[in-house]
Amino acid sequence: MLDIDRVTFPAGRVSAIRGVKGAGKSTLARIIAGLQACGGTVSMGDRSLSRKRRLRQSAIVMQDVQRQLFTESVMAEIELADTGATNAPDLREVLSALGLTDLSQRHPLALSGGQQQRLVVAACVAGRRIVVFGEPSSGVDRRHLTSIAEEIRAVAAGAVVLLISDDEYRLALAADAELTLCALD
């Protein structure tokens, strides 16, 4: 159970959520993204956002990304994610930045774990206002950690971005601020 009086996550910055197992990191992320009901209020600016509205405006990159791959090719995943929003980045450029261009016709489940992780990151950047990254670089080599951190920062230019991680290196690359949750005894 979470007991948070008030917390603010500003758009344009990457806010890390840290804490021991069971402290409520995933619960907080699910509430913010509209996947879980809460007894409080979630607002963006001065406007309260219903759970349904948060669901439409949010994206989550889970640690187990295979649950987020649905199509027959990498390019089809990108096309599925394209919302057509005017503030959405060029997804082909995102594919290139994440080193996935040459894999565009491969089946997503035929990719390595790190490639799948990068694909889901690429697919989630399509014009969402709230983006939650739950350990977005697990299984990714150090070279691609930097490109994922750059994409996370690019997403933050137009969204509220939450990064759930306790990895100091990942946080140093991407996070601007941190919220540490403590387990209630």
mmCIF file of C-alpha atoms in Angstrom:
data_model
loop_
_atom_site.group_PDB
_atom_site.id
_atom_site.type_symbol
_atom_site.label_atom_id
_atom_site.label_comp_id
_atom_site.label_asym_id
_atom_site.label_seq_id
_atom_site.Cartn_x
_atom_site.Cartn_y
_atom_site.Cartn_z
ATOM 1 C CA MET A 1 0.000 0.000 0.000
ATOM 2 C CA LEU A 2 1.279 3.440 -0.889
ATOM 3 C CA ASP A 3 1.072 6.364 1.502
ATOM 4 C CA ILE A 4 2.153 9.421 -0.466
ATOM 5 C CA ASP A 5 0.716 12.785 0.482
ATOM 6 C CA ARG A 6 1.915 14.641 -2.608
ATOM 7 C CA VAL A 7 4.592 14.206 -5.251
ATOM 8 C CA THR A 8 5.308 16.153 -8.419
ATOM 9 C CA PHE A 9 6.951 14.784 -11.538
ATOM 10 C CA PRO A 10 7.720 17.645 -13.934
ATOM 11 C CA ALA A 11 7.487 17.324 -17.704
ATOM 12 C CA GLY A 12 10.771 17.823 -19.485
ATOM 13 C CA ARG A 13 12.764 15.930 -16.879
ATOM 14 C CA VAL A 14 13.471 12.276 -16.114
ATOM 15 C CA SER A 15 12.303 11.403 -12.607
ATOM 16 C CA ALA A 16 13.747 8.223 -11.134
ATOM 17 C CA ILE A 17 11.708 6.142 -8.720
ATOM 18 C CA ARG A 18 13.838 4.013 -6.435
ATOM 19 C CA GLY A 19 13.280 1.876 -3.389
ATOM 20 C CA VAL A 20 13.577 -1.535 -1.857
ATOM 21 C CA LYS A 21 11.510 -4.427 -3.165
ATOM 22 C CA GLY A 22 7.945 -4.003 -1.981
ATOM 23 C CA ALA A 23 8.201 -0.248 -1.406
ATOM 24 C CA GLY A 24 5.607 0.481 -4.105
ATOM 25 C CA LYS A 25 7.601 1.553 -7.168
ATOM 26 C CA SER A 26 5.529 -0.530 -9.589
ATOM 27 C CA THR A 27 2.281 0.328 -7.817
ATOM 28 C CA LEU A 28 2.996 4.044 -8.136
ATOM 29 C CA ALA A 29 3.851 3.613 -11.816
ATOM 30 C CA ARG A 30 0.628 1.655 -12.475
ATOM 31 C CA ILE A 31 -1.443 4.336 -10.724
ATOM 32 C CA ILE A 32 0.171 7.174 -12.673
ATOM 33 C CA ALA A 33 -0.308 5.313 -15.979
ATOM 34 C CA GLY A 34 -3.955 4.523 -15.145
ATOM 35 C CA LEU A 35 -3.478 0.775 -14.869
ATOM 36 C CA GLN A 36 -4.507 0.734 -11.212
ATOM 37 C CA ALA A 37 -7.128 2.668 -9.278
ATOM 38 C CA CYS A 38 -6.145 4.873 -6.379
ATOM 39 C CA GLY A 39 -7.886 6.748 -3.602
ATOM 40 C CA GLY A 40 -6.180 10.024 -4.481
ATOM 41 C CA THR A 41 -5.943 12.365 -7.421
ATOM 42 C CA VAL A 42 -3.509 12.358 -10.316
ATOM 43 C CA SER A 43 -3.185 15.704 -12.085
ATOM 44 C CA MET A 44 -1.266 17.136 -14.993
ATOM 45 C CA GLY A 45 -0.817 20.845 -14.531
ATOM 46 C CA ASP A 46 -4.003 22.126 -12.937
ATOM 47 C CA ARG A 47 -6.166 19.439 -14.508
ATOM 48 C CA SER A 48 -7.165 16.221 -12.757
ATOM 49 C CA LEU A 49 -6.753 13.209 -15.044
ATOM 50 C CA SER A 50 -9.194 10.339 -14.906
ATOM 51 C CA ARG A 51 -7.830 6.833 -14.949
ATOM 52 C CA LYS A 52 -9.160 6.339 -18.485
ATOM 53 C CA ARG A 53 -7.457 9.512 -19.727
ATOM 54 C CA ARG A 54 -4.158 8.481 -18.111
ATOM 55 C CA LEU A 55 -4.411 5.119 -19.896
ATOM 56 C CA ARG A 56 -4.766 6.860 -23.272
ATOM 57 C CA GLN A 57 -1.892 9.250 -22.631
ATOM 58 C CA SER A 58 0.570 6.802 -21.089
ATOM 59 C CA ALA A 59 3.052 4.184 -22.180
ATOM 60 C CA ILE A 60 5.007 1.732 -20.070
ATOM 61 C CA VAL A 61 8.204 -0.072 -21.005
ATOM 62 C CA MET A 62 8.193 -3.158 -18.781
ATOM 63 C CA GLN A 63 11.211 -5.168 -17.744
ATOM 64 C CA ASP A 64 9.781 -8.263 -19.482
ATOM 65 C CA VAL A 65 9.307 -6.696 -22.920
ATOM 66 C CA GLN A 66 8.221 -9.907 -24.670
ATOM 67 C CA ARG A 67 4.765 -9.199 -23.246
ATOM 68 C CA GLN A 68 4.742 -5.965 -25.269
ATOM 69 C CA LEU A 69 5.582 -7.369 -28.702
ATOM 70 C CA PHE A 70 2.558 -8.186 -30.857
ATOM 71 C CA THR A 71 3.330 -8.058 -34.575
ATOM 72 C CA GLU A 72 5.216 -10.022 -37.216
ATOM 73 C CA SER A 73 8.100 -7.580 -37.774
ATOM 74 C CA VAL A 74 10.119 -4.848 -36.104
ATOM 75 C CA MET A 75 8.740 -2.280 -38.568
ATOM 76 C CA ALA A 76 5.161 -3.428 -37.893
ATOM 77 C CA GLU A 77 5.758 -2.854 -34.167
ATOM 78 C CA ILE A 78 6.872 0.691 -34.928
ATOM 79 C CA GLU A 79 3.920 1.296 -37.238
ATOM 80 C CA LEU A 80 1.523 -0.059 -34.596
ATOM 81 C CA ALA A 81 2.949 2.375 -32.054
ATOM 82 C CA ASP A 82 2.715 5.414 -34.334
ATOM 83 C CA THR A 83 -0.128 7.559 -32.991
ATOM 84 C CA GLY A 84 0.228 10.177 -35.698
ATOM 85 C CA ALA A 85 0.615 12.858 -33.025
ATOM 86 C CA THR A 86 2.271 16.007 -34.285
ATOM 87 C CA ASN A 87 4.826 15.944 -31.468
ATOM 88 C CA ALA A 88 5.795 12.307 -32.118
ATOM 89 C CA PRO A 89 9.362 11.755 -33.264
ATOM 90 C CA ASP A 90 10.197 10.168 -36.614
ATOM 91 C CA LEU A 91 10.148 6.515 -35.596
ATOM 92 C CA ARG A 92 12.559 5.494 -38.344
ATOM 93 C CA GLU A 93 15.088 7.919 -36.848
ATOM 94 C CA VAL A 94 14.472 6.365 -33.435
ATOM 95 C CA LEU A 95 15.063 2.890 -34.931
ATOM 96 C CA SER A 96 18.345 4.137 -36.374
ATOM 97 C CA ALA A 97 19.440 5.743 -33.105
ATOM 98 C CA LEU A 98 18.797 2.467 -31.278
ATOM 99 C CA GLY A 99 20.635 0.359 -33.860
ATOM 100 C CA LEU A 100 17.558 -1.473 -35.154
ATOM 101 C CA THR A 101 17.265 -0.294 -38.774
ATOM 102 C CA ASP A 102 18.855 -3.424 -40.278
ATOM 103 C CA LEU A 103 16.438 -5.587 -38.285
ATOM 104 C CA SER A 104 13.224 -3.922 -39.515
ATOM 105 C CA GLN A 105 11.904 -7.059 -41.296
ATOM 106 C CA ARG A 106 12.795 -9.565 -38.539
ATOM 107 C CA HIS A 107 10.214 -11.014 -36.185
ATOM 108 C CA PRO A 108 10.452 -9.223 -32.809
ATOM 109 C CA LEU A 109 10.690 -12.500 -30.889
ATOM 110 C CA ALA A 110 13.699 -13.523 -33.019
ATOM 111 C CA LEU A 111 15.677 -10.555 -31.660
ATOM 112 C CA SER A 112 18.037 -10.754 -28.710
ATOM 113 C CA GLY A 113 16.742 -9.602 -25.330
ATOM 114 C CA GLY A 114 18.574 -6.295 -25.606
ATOM 115 C CA GLN A 115 17.253 -5.703 -29.142
ATOM 116 C CA GLN A 116 13.705 -6.440 -27.965
ATOM 117 C CA GLN A 117 14.184 -3.973 -25.108
ATOM 118 C CA ARG A 118 15.349 -1.284 -27.537
ATOM 119 C CA LEU A 119 12.415 -2.008 -29.866
ATOM 120 C CA VAL A 120 9.868 -1.516 -27.107
ATOM 121 C CA VAL A 121 11.611 1.723 -26.095
ATOM 122 C CA ALA A 122 11.366 2.890 -29.719
ATOM 123 C CA ALA A 123 7.698 1.948 -29.932
ATOM 124 C CA CYS A 124 6.739 3.739 -26.702
ATOM 125 C CA VAL A 125 8.088 7.156 -27.630
ATOM 126 C CA ALA A 126 5.256 7.898 -30.062
ATOM 127 C CA GLY A 127 3.738 11.087 -28.661
ATOM 128 C CA ARG A 128 2.674 9.911 -25.204
ATOM 129 C CA ARG A 129 2.403 12.515 -22.426
ATOM 130 C CA ILE A 130 3.331 10.098 -19.619
ATOM 131 C CA VAL A 131 6.004 7.449 -20.157
ATOM 132 C CA VAL A 132 7.131 4.978 -17.506
ATOM 133 C CA PHE A 133 10.330 3.036 -18.030
ATOM 134 C CA GLY A 134 10.482 -0.016 -15.711
ATOM 135 C CA GLU A 135 14.120 -1.105 -15.840
ATOM 136 C CA PRO A 136 14.243 -0.224 -19.554
ATOM 137 C CA SER A 137 17.762 -1.398 -20.143
ATOM 138 C CA SER A 138 17.851 -4.797 -18.499
ATOM 139 C CA GLY A 139 19.674 -7.170 -20.836
ATOM 140 C CA VAL A 140 21.184 -4.300 -22.830
ATOM 141 C CA ASP A 141 24.921 -3.993 -23.366
ATOM 142 C CA ARG A 142 26.781 -0.892 -22.163
ATOM 143 C CA ARG A 143 27.036 0.588 -25.669
ATOM 144 C CA HIS A 144 23.261 0.654 -26.039
ATOM 145 C CA LEU A 145 22.672 1.897 -22.488
ATOM 146 C CA THR A 146 23.820 5.292 -23.717
ATOM 147 C CA SER A 147 21.468 5.301 -26.727
ATOM 148 C CA ILE A 148 18.527 4.241 -24.526
ATOM 149 C CA ALA A 149 19.393 6.990 -22.021
ATOM 150 C CA GLU A 150 19.453 9.492 -24.893
ATOM 151 C CA GLU A 151 16.029 8.293 -26.098
ATOM 152 C CA ILE A 152 14.637 8.527 -22.555
ATOM 153 C CA ARG A 153 15.895 12.124 -22.354
ATOM 154 C CA ALA A 154 14.447 12.906 -25.800
ATOM 155 C CA VAL A 155 11.044 11.542 -24.714
ATOM 156 C CA ALA A 156 11.221 13.752 -21.614
ATOM 157 C CA ALA A 157 11.384 16.849 -23.805
ATOM 158 C CA GLY A 158 7.627 16.546 -24.304
ATOM 159 C CA ALA A 159 6.394 14.257 -21.544
ATOM 160 C CA VAL A 160 6.429 13.310 -17.890
ATOM 161 C CA VAL A 161 9.005 10.517 -17.754
ATOM 162 C CA LEU A 162 9.441 8.111 -14.868
ATOM 163 C CA LEU A 163 12.404 5.753 -14.700
ATOM 164 C CA ILE A 164 12.140 2.857 -12.264
ATOM 165 C CA SER A 165 15.627 1.629 -11.473
ATOM 166 C CA ASP A 166 18.156 1.179 -8.728
ATOM 167 C CA ASP A 167 21.071 0.836 -11.122
ATOM 168 C CA GLU A 168 23.408 3.744 -10.361
ATOM 169 C CA TYR A 169 24.934 3.756 -13.844
ATOM 170 C CA ARG A 170 21.527 3.918 -15.583
ATOM 171 C CA LEU A 171 20.388 6.669 -13.264
ATOM 172 C CA ALA A 172 23.556 8.684 -13.805
ATOM 173 C CA LEU A 173 22.996 8.493 -17.576
ATOM 174 C CA ALA A 174 19.319 9.441 -17.608
ATOM 175 C CA ALA A 175 17.786 10.742 -14.359
ATOM 176 C CA ASP A 176 17.445 14.399 -13.406
ATOM 177 C CA ALA A 177 15.765 13.804 -10.041
ATOM 178 C CA GLU A 178 15.016 10.880 -7.738
ATOM 179 C CA LEU A 179 12.168 9.800 -5.494
ATOM 180 C CA THR A 180 13.106 7.050 -3.053
ATOM 181 C CA LEU A 181 10.223 5.018 -1.624
ATOM 182 C CA CYS A 182 10.601 3.261 1.698
ATOM 183 C CA ALA A 183 8.764 0.107 2.722
ATOM 184 C CA LEU A 184 6.199 0.581 5.484
ATOM 185 C CA ASP A 185 6.577 -1.858 8.331
#
